[in-house]
Amino acid sequence: MTDTPRLRFAPSPTGYLHVGGARTALFNWLYARKVGGQFLLRVEDTDKARSTDESTAAIFEGLRWLGLDWDEEVVYQGSHEARHAADARRLLASGHAYCDFTTQAELQAQRAAVEAKGPGHAFRVDRAKVDLPKADVEARLARGEPYAIRFRVPDGTTEWKDLVHERIAFPNKDIEDFIILRSDGSPVYNLAVVSDDIAMRITLVMRGDDHISNTPKQILLYRALGAALPTFAHLPMIHGTDGKKLSKRHGATAVADWQHVGILPSAMCNFLALLGWSPGGDIEVMLHEELIARFDTAGLLKKAAVFDPKKLEWMNGQHLSRLPMTEVALRVRPALIAAGLVSDAEFESRHEWIVKLLDLLRVRARTIDDIVRQATPYLREEIAYDPDAVAKQWKDRASTAELLTAARGAIDAMPAWTVDAMEASLRALAESKGIQAGKIFQPLRVALTGLGVSPGIFEVLDLLGKERSLRRIDTAISLLI
Ligand code: GLU
């Protein structure tokens, strides 16, 4: 046995990596990394009809993108069915389970008969009828009758000290004897999970609240199998801003969707980390290292967490402005290339200029897509004028044309192409006209970028260069008169 904490993320590969799953993975990863433990990955692919390789690949891809690396080889639950069945048979041999020869048709008829009695009548397996005398069982086995293996739930109460909820207790009388191995030899979910968690020597099971009702059954299985119990931590559900369980109605719920709209992995992790955990104090913005350093099970919350896309965007903006420029450039590069704004080769040859541009744009951007949008006028020869910006800043066409003409003159006559020279001459121009500098800068910004928002006007001029700036002002003037 080892004392090293061992945690796992155990997704069912039946779809994409959902933000809820990603949150579970992240918390397990953070804790494992914090305490120097192991973070394992188990693909729960026993539902053959619904599990797909594409889904498994999408989950791996999502985890990689988030930066959640796992230890050891991935465990595929479906490859361990022999062990699951052996564990079920062990429970049968030790008397913790019994054979159930009820056929599907019989079970359905029994259920229908009880349900026909009306609401309030729920079908429940009657052990007295199902758990047959030994001789009976032997005779049926000798005839080769198919059977399922059903767990014999003992009397008493099953309780545990949950890391999030403190004490949780279930009276065993509320848990019916449950099947652990179907008559076709396939394991039932709770057995497979426990068998695998024991084999993988998992010490802390951290997963969503929706698994709380499985936990007493799993604890009973651990005990019956003579295995040490892991610690359990059940994380709160994630709701939409309307307080309802997060679903597609609330917008994107796949990690990949957020990736594709320009959310940074570090921002996504930071945002997810705060869904059900609080570092205490006012700290909110944290990169991976800081999340690891601060993560603590004492900060896990009970209350449902709210997935607010606005907060995610805000968080992304915070990360965009804090990450090292090399990281920002790395993330924005594919988006610029995909938008056809630069080629791979241009990104290399103009690297310094592009990094300067991105560094100026990132402070006003919330997403990578924002940066791409804002970068467009600097990377394309032709610019598109934002109708709102034009309506607002070029209201009076004649006087705007006149101002732009004067600004053009001042820019053309600048003794040097420096921010100081630009500032001196444009401010002097405003003064000579008896107007505020902004009255020149705003229409000029629209002329230079087509947009109402941009970095400081001198920085814009500097980025565009003299020739291009003059050309754009000329175009604007010709459009205005
Ligand atoms: N495969 C289960 C799920 O995706 C998780 C099982 C567990 O964490 O115990 O919900």
PDB file of N, CA, C and O and ligand atoms in Angstrom, residues 8-14 21 24 28 42-45 77 189-190 193-194 197 205-208 210-211 214 218 232 234, ligand 1:
ATOM      1  N   ARG A   8      -8.947  10.318  -9.148  1.00  0.00           N
ATOM      2  CA  ARG A   8      -9.220   9.992 -10.547  1.00  0.00           C
ATOM      3  C   ARG A   8     -10.355  10.844 -11.072  1.00  0.00           C
ATOM      4  O   ARG A   8     -11.205  11.342 -10.333  1.00  0.00           O
ATOM      5  N   PHE A   9     -10.328  10.971 -12.397  1.00  0.00           N
ATOM      6  CA  PHE A   9     -11.465  11.550 -13.104  1.00  0.00           C
ATOM      7  C   PHE A   9     -11.992  10.395 -13.938  1.00  0.00           C
ATOM      8  O   PHE A   9     -11.223   9.720 -14.612  1.00  0.00           O
ATOM      9  N   ALA A  10     -13.310  10.161 -13.846  1.00  0.00           N
ATOM     10  CA  ALA A  10     -13.869   8.947 -14.467  1.00  0.00           C
ATOM     11  C   ALA A  10     -15.016   9.275 -15.414  1.00  0.00           C
ATOM     12  O   ALA A  10     -16.161   8.956 -15.137  1.00  0.00           O
ATOM     13  N   PRO A  11     -14.723   9.930 -16.524  1.00  0.00           N
ATOM     14  CA  PRO A  11     -15.819  10.313 -17.421  1.00  0.00           C
ATOM     15  C   PRO A  11     -16.399   9.128 -18.194  1.00  0.00           C
ATOM     16  O   PRO A  11     -15.701   8.164 -18.472  1.00  0.00           O
ATOM     17  N   SER A  12     -17.684   9.251 -18.503  1.00  0.00           N
ATOM     18  CA  SER A  12     -18.311   8.279 -19.410  1.00  0.00           C
ATOM     19  C   SER A  12     -18.208   8.887 -20.807  1.00  0.00           C
ATOM     20  O   SER A  12     -18.652  10.011 -21.013  1.00  0.00           O
ATOM     21  N   PRO A  13     -17.607   8.185 -21.751  1.00  0.00           N
ATOM     22  CA  PRO A  13     -17.367   8.792 -23.068  1.00  0.00           C
ATOM     23  C   PRO A  13     -18.603   8.736 -23.957  1.00  0.00           C
ATOM     24  O   PRO A  13     -18.642   8.041 -24.950  1.00  0.00           O
ATOM     25  N   THR A  14     -19.612   9.486 -23.563  1.00  0.00           N
ATOM     26  CA  THR A  14     -20.866   9.453 -24.314  1.00  0.00           C
ATOM     27  C   THR A  14     -21.184  10.818 -24.896  1.00  0.00           C
ATOM     28  O   THR A  14     -22.306  11.070 -25.312  1.00  0.00           O
ATOM     29  N   GLY A  21     -18.037  18.239 -16.026  1.00  0.00           N
ATOM     30  CA  GLY A  21     -17.007  17.201 -15.983  1.00  0.00           C
ATOM     31  C   GLY A  21     -15.629  17.826 -15.862  1.00  0.00           C
ATOM     32  O   GLY A  21     -14.776  17.364 -15.097  1.00  0.00           O
ATOM     33  N   THR A  24     -14.995  18.840 -12.365  1.00  0.00           N
ATOM     34  CA  THR A  24     -14.626  17.692 -11.530  1.00  0.00           C
ATOM     35  C   THR A  24     -13.174  17.294 -11.784  1.00  0.00           C
ATOM     36  O   THR A  24     -12.401  17.064 -10.852  1.00  0.00           O
ATOM     37  N   ASN A  28      -9.985  17.488  -8.977  1.00  0.00           N
ATOM     38  CA  ASN A  28      -9.154  16.320  -8.677  1.00  0.00           C
ATOM     39  C   ASN A  28      -7.695  16.581  -9.020  1.00  0.00           C
ATOM     40  O   ASN A  28      -6.787  16.249  -8.266  1.00  0.00           O
ATOM     41  N   ARG A  42      -9.858   7.501 -15.868  1.00  0.00           N
ATOM     42  CA  ARG A  42     -10.525   6.232 -16.148  1.00  0.00           C
ATOM     43  C   ARG A  42     -11.705   6.498 -17.072  1.00  0.00           C
ATOM     44  O   ARG A  42     -12.587   7.300 -16.746  1.00  0.00           O
ATOM     45  N   VAL A  43     -11.689   5.841 -18.198  1.00  0.00           N
ATOM     46  CA  VAL A  43     -12.773   6.023 -19.158  1.00  0.00           C
ATOM     47  C   VAL A  43     -13.836   4.968 -18.857  1.00  0.00           C
ATOM     48  O   VAL A  43     -13.575   3.770 -18.966  1.00  0.00           O
ATOM     49  N   GLU A  44     -15.011   5.411 -18.453  1.00  0.00           N
ATOM     50  CA  GLU A  44     -16.070   4.472 -18.037  1.00  0.00           C
ATOM     51  C   GLU A  44     -16.933   4.116 -19.247  1.00  0.00           C
ATOM     52  O   GLU A  44     -17.993   4.692 -19.472  1.00  0.00           O
ATOM     53  N   ASP A  45     -16.394   3.179 -20.000  1.00  0.00           N
ATOM     54  CA  ASP A  45     -16.978   2.843 -21.301  1.00  0.00           C
ATOM     55  C   ASP A  45     -17.752   1.536 -21.282  1.00  0.00           C
ATOM     56  O   ASP A  45     -17.791   0.826 -22.279  1.00  0.00           O
ATOM     57  N   GLN A  77     -12.485   1.150 -18.399  1.00  0.00           N
ATOM     58  CA  GLN A  77     -13.291   0.297 -17.539  1.00  0.00           C
ATOM     59  C   GLN A  77     -13.726  -0.983 -18.248  1.00  0.00           C
ATOM     60  O   GLN A  77     -13.714  -2.058 -17.655  1.00  0.00           O
ATOM     61  N   TYR A 189     -22.987  -0.484 -12.976  1.00  0.00           N
ATOM     62  CA  TYR A 189     -22.179   0.698 -12.701  1.00  0.00           C
ATOM     63  C   TYR A 189     -21.497   0.746 -11.325  1.00  0.00           C
ATOM     64  O   TYR A 189     -20.293   0.872 -11.226  1.00  0.00           O
ATOM     65  N   ASN A 190     -22.288   0.621 -10.256  1.00  0.00           N
ATOM     66  CA  ASN A 190     -21.693   0.785  -8.919  1.00  0.00           C
ATOM     67  C   ASN A 190     -20.614  -0.261  -8.631  1.00  0.00           C
ATOM     68  O   ASN A 190     -19.615   0.046  -7.981  1.00  0.00           O
ATOM     69  N   VAL A 193     -17.407   0.679 -10.677  1.00  0.00           N
ATOM     70  CA  VAL A 193     -16.705   1.827 -10.088  1.00  0.00           C
ATOM     71  C   VAL A 193     -15.908   1.390  -8.858  1.00  0.00           C
ATOM     72  O   VAL A 193     -14.729   1.714  -8.718  1.00  0.00           O
ATOM     73  N   VAL A 194     -16.558   0.629  -7.990  1.00  0.00           N
ATOM     74  CA  VAL A 194     -15.873   0.236  -6.753  1.00  0.00           C
ATOM     75  C   VAL A 194     -14.716  -0.714  -7.063  1.00  0.00           C
ATOM     76  O   VAL A 194     -13.602  -0.556  -6.550  1.00  0.00           O
ATOM     77  N   ASP A 197     -12.005   1.419  -8.494  1.00  0.00           N
ATOM     78  CA  ASP A 197     -11.385   2.332  -7.520  1.00  0.00           C
ATOM     79  C   ASP A 197     -10.495   1.562  -6.540  1.00  0.00           C
ATOM     80  O   ASP A 197      -9.446   2.053  -6.126  1.00  0.00           O
ATOM     81  N   VAL A 205     -12.276  10.149  -3.581  1.00  0.00           N
ATOM     82  CA  VAL A 205     -13.224  10.186  -4.703  1.00  0.00           C
ATOM     83  C   VAL A 205     -13.923  11.538  -4.655  1.00  0.00           C
ATOM     84  O   VAL A 205     -14.679  11.822  -3.729  1.00  0.00           O
ATOM     85  N   MET A 206     -13.604  12.361  -5.640  1.00  0.00           N
ATOM     86  CA  MET A 206     -14.221  13.696  -5.688  1.00  0.00           C
ATOM     87  C   MET A 206     -15.040  13.746  -6.975  1.00  0.00           C
ATOM     88  O   MET A 206     -14.513  13.542  -8.063  1.00  0.00           O
ATOM     89  N   ARG A 207     -16.331  13.967  -6.849  1.00  0.00           N
ATOM     90  CA  ARG A 207     -17.207  13.937  -8.022  1.00  0.00           C
ATOM     91  C   ARG A 207     -18.449  14.760  -7.719  1.00  0.00           C
ATOM     92  O   ARG A 207     -18.604  15.276  -6.606  1.00  0.00           O
ATOM     93  N   GLY A 208     -19.337  14.841  -8.696  1.00  0.00           N
ATOM     94  CA  GLY A 208     -20.522  15.688  -8.546  1.00  0.00           C
ATOM     95  C   GLY A 208     -21.515  15.159  -7.523  1.00  0.00           C
ATOM     96  O   GLY A 208     -21.587  13.953  -7.261  1.00  0.00           O
ATOM     97  N   ASP A 210     -24.474  14.661  -7.852  1.00  0.00           N
ATOM     98  CA  ASP A 210     -25.442  13.717  -8.420  1.00  0.00           C
ATOM     99  C   ASP A 210     -25.066  12.270  -8.121  1.00  0.00           C
ATOM    100  O   ASP A 210     -25.860  11.363  -8.350  1.00  0.00           O
ATOM    101  N   HIS A 211     -23.865  12.064  -7.595  1.00  0.00           N
ATOM    102  CA  HIS A 211     -23.461  10.697  -7.252  1.00  0.00           C
ATOM    103  C   HIS A 211     -23.695  10.359  -5.798  1.00  0.00           C
ATOM    104  O   HIS A 211     -23.422   9.229  -5.375  1.00  0.00           O
ATOM    105  N   ASN A 214     -25.403   7.173  -5.065  1.00  0.00           N
ATOM    106  CA  ASN A 214     -24.660   5.941  -5.361  1.00  0.00           C
ATOM    107  C   ASN A 214     -23.713   5.578  -4.223  1.00  0.00           C
ATOM    108  O   ASN A 214     -23.325   4.415  -4.071  1.00  0.00           O
ATOM    109  N   GLN A 218     -22.003   2.025  -2.875  1.00  0.00           N
ATOM    110  CA  GLN A 218     -20.580   1.779  -3.117  1.00  0.00           C
ATOM    111  C   GLN A 218     -19.861   1.460  -1.803  1.00  0.00           C
ATOM    112  O   GLN A 218     -19.007   0.574  -1.745  1.00  0.00           O
ATOM    113  N   PHE A 232     -14.669  10.587   0.521  1.00  0.00           N
ATOM    114  CA  PHE A 232     -15.567  11.073  -0.532  1.00  0.00           C
ATOM    115  C   PHE A 232     -15.757  12.582  -0.416  1.00  0.00           C
ATOM    116  O   PHE A 232     -15.828  13.121   0.693  1.00  0.00           O
ATOM    117  N   HIS A 234     -18.300  15.353  -2.442  1.00  0.00           N
ATOM    118  CA  HIS A 234     -19.299  15.555  -3.503  1.00  0.00           C
ATOM    119  C   HIS A 234     -19.475  17.036  -3.777  1.00  0.00           C
ATOM    120  O   HIS A 234     -19.892  17.801  -2.910  1.00  0.00           O
TER     121      HIS A 234
HETATM  122  N1  GLU B   1     -18.677   7.950 -14.948  1.00  0.00           N
HETATM  123  C1  GLU B   1     -19.338   8.757 -13.970  1.00  0.00           C
HETATM  124  C2  GLU B   1     -19.857  10.025 -14.602  1.00  0.00           C
HETATM  125  O1  GLU B   1     -19.429  10.377 -15.677  1.00  0.00           O
HETATM  126  C3  GLU B   1     -18.422   9.140 -12.832  1.00  0.00           C
HETATM  127  C4  GLU B   1     -18.259   8.092 -11.826  1.00  0.00           C
HETATM  128  C5  GLU B   1     -17.527   8.524 -10.583  1.00  0.00           C
HETATM  129  O2  GLU B   1     -16.862   9.571 -10.581  1.00  0.00           O
HETATM  130  O3  GLU B   1     -17.580   7.769  -9.621  1.00  0.00           O
HETATM  131  O4  GLU B   1     -20.692  10.663 -14.021  1.00  0.00           O
END
